[in-house]
Amino acid sequence: MTNVERFNAAFSFEKTDRLPKIEWAAWWGATIENWFQQGLTREYSWDRLQEYFGLDYMRRIWMPLQNKECPKPKTHGAPLIFEEEEYEEFRDKYLFPKAGDAGYDAKIAALKALKEEHDKGDAIVWFSYDGFFWFPRVLLGIEPHLYSFYDYPELYHKICDDTCNYILSNLDTIFDILQPEFFVISEDMSYNNGPMISEALFDEFLLPYYNRLIPELHKRGCKVIIDTDGDVSLMIPWLIRAGIDGVLPLERQAGVDINKLREKYPNFLFLGGFDKMTMTKGEEAMRSEFERLLPAMKSGGFIPSVDHQTPPGVSLENYRIYVKLLDEYAKKAME
């Protein structure tokens, strides 16, 4: 099977020769720098290191919602918009880039450059946009965003409506280039104690835009995955109601138990789930983690991957052990 065939089969609950061996988010920059100091070759670009390590090649294209001229927040999580009246002028100057913007053009060029490799089955390709929880937070700032559902509901809906219209307007351009394996709505709307938003607010402020966007992606044969860190368990029924197909990254440190989730949601897709905190502890700890994941791996519709980016504390030697074990258990899951 090609990488693309294998991935699509695994995410369709079909039997494969083995499970995909992927890093959905690869590594922190500091992780790679540490590995260079430990002898890692500098011959490969960051994405091509996947093949060097023996992983299936996978590439994410994160499409921009801001142009290159958009200002940066003064500090992490600070607002870009301070008053409701600023939004439309800010939008018209800085948001929703089109052809001719350097950032937008670079992403389209990256998709085109992947087409031949993807169509041969060698490159698994997915794309993503900031979603209807994430992007208002970028504009309004972390703390004001959480008040904005109550303080600025009309503004919140305006931002989401504009964002949804923009994403929809880009789909033909993307799908005319190639057929991505899946689409991710980046949200990060859960943390270690569960959702950051109530079900009622989800239904009022996010669901209307999922209901517009997701059917258009499904029409194009594309699965839709939500990216939300922390413990997503309580939120999964909401996502299913929205027509979403699956979720990543299933962070173990937040208490996520993939086996329980698989039992409860037998038709939902899961990606991630491997506890990155075991990766500094050597082969025995990592093997034990794969044994924990094995029942879900055998069930179908679950592709294991580091539950977030491989952290800088993981040595090059231990990462090689992780990949060796991933190869072993990707095959064992199909026995």
XYZ file of C-alpha atoms in Angstrom:
335
model
C 0.000 0.000 0.000
C 1.116 3.569 -0.567
C 1.258 5.998 2.344
C -1.915 7.710 1.120
C -3.796 4.445 0.555
C -2.800 3.173 3.978
C -3.814 6.368 5.740
C -7.182 6.550 4.004
C -7.879 2.885 4.729
C -6.949 3.261 8.387
C -9.260 6.266 8.718
C -12.026 4.246 7.036
C -11.798 1.371 9.548
C -10.368 -0.912 6.857
C -7.691 -3.567 7.191
C -4.219 -2.411 6.168
C -0.775 -3.986 5.916
C 0.147 -1.900 8.965
C -1.028 1.296 10.592
C 0.430 4.577 9.346
C 3.618 5.703 11.076
C 3.232 9.453 11.338
C 4.053 12.525 13.365
C 1.023 14.767 13.034
C 2.910 17.755 14.479
C 6.555 16.640 14.237
C 8.982 18.216 16.697
C 9.690 21.399 18.608
C 12.500 23.480 17.115
C 14.397 23.066 20.388
C 14.045 19.286 20.059
C 15.711 19.286 16.645
C 18.462 21.619 17.853
C 19.226 19.251 20.716
C 19.346 16.332 18.298
C 21.813 18.194 16.084
C 24.067 18.463 19.115
C 23.647 14.702 19.616
C 24.756 13.881 16.074
C 21.622 14.211 13.929
C 22.469 14.974 10.312
C 21.678 18.454 9.024
C 21.213 17.091 5.517
C 17.394 17.054 5.658
C 14.748 19.742 6.025
C 12.517 19.433 9.094
C 9.705 17.739 7.199
C 12.000 15.329 5.327
C 13.395 14.135 8.635
C 10.220 12.058 8.811
C 11.521 9.839 6.017
C 15.040 9.835 7.490
C 13.652 8.410 10.731
C 11.514 5.836 8.873
C 8.138 7.545 9.212
C 5.521 7.961 6.494
C 5.839 11.380 4.906
C 3.051 13.714 5.980
C 2.688 17.451 5.405
C 0.373 19.988 6.946
C -0.510 23.213 5.131
C -1.842 25.699 7.679
C -3.694 28.279 5.627
C -3.438 31.889 6.851
C -6.275 34.122 7.988
C -3.978 37.156 8.405
C -1.869 38.852 5.764
C 1.840 39.543 6.107
C 1.206 43.122 7.227
C -0.990 42.106 10.176
C 0.503 43.409 13.435
C 1.651 41.009 16.131
C 0.265 41.101 19.686
C 2.460 42.997 22.129
C 2.660 39.905 24.319
C 1.449 36.341 23.899
C -2.338 36.285 24.071
C -2.722 40.075 24.011
C -5.523 41.589 21.892
C -5.149 42.822 18.342
C -8.536 44.530 18.554
C -9.424 46.544 21.649
C -12.815 48.006 20.720
C -15.753 46.465 18.879
C -15.756 49.331 16.388
C -12.191 48.507 15.270
C -13.020 45.140 13.745
C -14.182 46.032 10.241
C -11.301 48.427 9.545
C -8.831 45.863 10.945
C -10.429 43.115 8.845
C -10.219 45.099 5.642
C -6.547 45.941 6.194
C -5.154 42.737 7.640
C -7.445 39.710 7.434
C -8.486 37.100 4.891
C -5.602 37.326 2.376
C -6.019 36.610 -1.310
C -3.732 35.830 -4.221
C -0.929 38.369 -4.257
C -0.334 38.230 -0.510
C 3.040 36.602 0.135
C 1.799 34.338 2.911
C -1.213 33.106 0.979
C 0.796 32.585 -2.197
C 3.420 30.579 -0.301
C 0.790 28.157 1.002
C -0.771 27.650 -2.416
C 2.704 27.100 -3.867
C 3.420 24.512 -1.168
C 0.246 22.618 -2.082
C 1.169 22.661 -5.764
C 4.679 21.434 -4.971
C 3.192 18.448 -3.103
C 0.745 17.451 -5.826
C 2.905 14.991 -7.768
C 4.198 13.271 -4.637
C 0.697 13.159 -3.178
C -0.915 11.810 -6.320
C 1.679 9.020 -6.461
C 0.630 8.094 -2.931
C 3.887 9.041 -1.217
C 2.817 12.228 0.609
C -0.094 12.340 3.051
C -1.420 15.910 2.883
C -3.763 17.732 5.212
C -4.659 21.369 5.604
C -6.082 23.496 8.372
C -7.508 26.873 9.292
C -7.926 28.593 12.635
C -11.463 27.848 13.761
C -14.377 29.621 15.368
C -12.999 29.435 18.901
C -9.339 29.920 17.972
C -9.511 32.863 15.587
C -11.716 35.174 17.686
C -9.236 34.514 20.521
C -6.351 35.590 18.251
C -8.117 38.874 17.518
C -9.622 39.633 20.912
C -6.934 38.242 23.220
C -7.134 35.267 25.540
C -8.993 36.827 28.480
C -11.268 39.241 26.563
C -12.207 36.384 24.240
C -13.731 34.421 27.110
C -15.877 37.425 28.056
C -16.784 38.237 24.467
C -19.547 35.620 24.282
C -21.418 37.846 26.756
C -19.939 41.292 26.085
C -19.777 41.283 22.268
C -21.999 38.503 20.899
C -22.752 40.358 17.656
C -19.042 40.958 17.061
C -18.287 37.309 17.795
C -20.787 36.156 15.194
C -19.484 38.712 12.693
C -15.920 37.399 13.068
C -17.089 33.799 12.677
C -19.347 34.595 9.728
C -16.507 36.370 7.917
C -14.102 33.532 8.739
C -16.523 30.873 7.525
C -17.229 32.755 4.293
C -13.513 33.120 3.666
C -12.696 29.437 4.234
C -15.584 28.393 1.989
C -14.337 30.743 -0.723
C -10.943 28.993 -0.720
C -12.090 25.372 -0.913
C -12.340 25.151 -4.692
C -8.821 26.561 -5.069
C -7.399 23.983 -2.668
C -9.299 20.977 -3.979
C -8.560 21.885 -7.578
C -4.878 21.365 -6.720
C -5.201 18.053 -4.847
C -7.498 15.996 -2.612
C -6.216 16.321 0.971
C -6.603 13.318 3.259
C -8.295 15.405 5.923
C -9.038 18.945 7.054
C -8.382 20.227 10.570
C -10.262 23.007 12.294
C -7.742 24.316 14.828
C -9.584 25.270 18.009
C -7.681 24.441 21.235
C -10.909 24.833 23.191
C -10.255 22.285 25.945
C -7.654 22.048 28.718
C -6.662 19.538 31.388
C -10.027 19.827 33.169
C -12.216 19.715 30.066
C -13.863 22.220 27.688
C -13.222 25.954 27.972
C -16.728 26.597 26.679
C -20.151 25.325 27.704
C -22.303 23.213 25.427
C -24.845 26.050 25.228
C -22.183 28.523 24.061
C -20.791 25.942 21.643
C -24.244 25.538 20.112
C -24.842 29.273 19.884
C -21.470 30.536 18.683
C -19.627 27.671 16.957
C -22.170 25.148 15.730
C -23.813 27.428 13.122
C -20.489 27.802 11.320
C -19.572 24.123 11.580
C -22.987 23.402 10.068
C -22.111 25.561 7.065
C -18.493 24.460 6.601
C -18.429 20.727 7.331
C -21.014 19.626 4.720
C -19.011 21.426 2.040
C -15.896 19.509 3.038
C -17.785 16.219 3.137
C -19.143 16.920 -0.359
C -15.526 17.003 -1.482
C -14.793 13.664 0.176
C -12.684 15.170 2.945
C -12.787 14.086 6.582
C -12.938 16.833 9.214
C -10.882 16.666 12.408
C -10.871 19.040 15.373
C -7.539 19.983 16.939
C -8.088 20.696 20.602
C -5.586 20.063 23.371
C -6.283 18.888 26.902
C -9.245 16.669 27.756
C -11.755 16.634 24.922
C -13.785 13.722 26.331
C -16.865 15.694 27.406
C -16.906 17.603 24.135
C -16.965 14.641 21.750
C -20.799 14.323 21.666
C -20.975 18.001 20.677
C -18.483 17.416 17.872
C -20.417 14.402 16.623
C -23.604 16.485 16.502
C -21.687 19.000 14.379
C -20.767 16.320 11.853
C -17.093 16.271 12.784
C -15.353 12.977 12.026
C -12.605 12.890 14.642
C -10.234 14.621 17.014
C -6.552 15.024 17.840
C -4.159 15.004 19.803
C -5.711 13.122 22.816
C -3.299 14.286 25.503
C -2.671 11.596 28.072
C -1.445 14.047 30.719
C -4.931 15.579 30.665
C -6.387 12.166 31.506
C -7.588 11.194 28.034
C -8.093 7.414 27.800
C -8.290 6.343 24.172
C -9.568 2.860 24.999
C -12.530 4.275 26.915
C -13.226 6.756 24.141
C -13.099 4.029 21.494
C -15.553 1.900 23.474
C -17.917 4.828 23.889
C -17.574 6.215 20.345
C -16.899 3.224 18.057
C -17.209 5.168 14.782
C -15.261 8.308 15.692
C -11.735 8.942 14.387
C -8.817 9.497 16.730
C -5.241 10.601 16.049
C -2.482 10.969 18.631
C -2.791 9.528 22.109
C 0.808 8.389 22.732
C 1.957 9.822 26.066
C 4.984 11.965 25.211
C 6.048 11.923 28.866
C 7.136 8.286 28.499
C 9.653 9.146 25.793
C 12.403 10.271 28.193
C 12.158 7.054 30.227
C 13.497 4.508 27.781
C 12.267 1.483 25.883
C 10.413 -0.312 28.657
C 8.226 2.731 29.435
C 7.504 3.369 25.764
C 6.678 -0.275 25.124
C 4.277 -0.212 28.045
C 2.588 2.837 26.516
C 2.176 1.078 23.167
C 0.698 -1.920 24.980
C -1.820 0.453 26.575
C -2.762 1.799 23.140
C -2.840 -1.563 21.355
C -6.543 -2.402 21.932
C -7.595 0.902 20.379
C -5.066 0.450 17.569
C -6.653 -2.911 16.749
C -10.153 -1.420 16.732
C -9.638 0.710 13.621
C -10.092 4.415 13.058
C -7.261 5.266 15.475
C -3.771 6.238 14.327
C -1.260 6.543 17.167
C 1.124 9.484 17.242
C 2.896 11.518 19.900
C 0.091 13.302 21.731
C 1.722 16.595 20.929
C 5.085 17.589 19.544
C 8.048 15.518 20.766
C 9.526 17.615 23.601
C 13.140 18.811 23.828
C 13.946 16.463 26.717
C 13.666 13.408 24.456
C 17.106 12.253 23.345
C 17.867 11.284 19.769
C 18.499 7.719 20.953
C 15.142 7.508 22.708
C 13.369 8.931 19.668
C 14.887 6.232 17.501
C 13.610 3.675 20.009
C 10.147 5.244 19.811
C 10.105 4.936 16.001
C 11.297 1.323 16.213
C 8.459 0.496 18.606
C 5.951 2.408 16.497
C 6.924 0.248 13.527
C 6.569 -2.918 15.605
C 3.149 -2.030 16.985
C 1.850 -0.602 13.689
C 2.271 -4.144 12.362
C 1.114 -5.911 15.524
C -2.174 -3.959 15.444
C -3.029 -5.683 12.146
C -2.334 -9.238 13.355
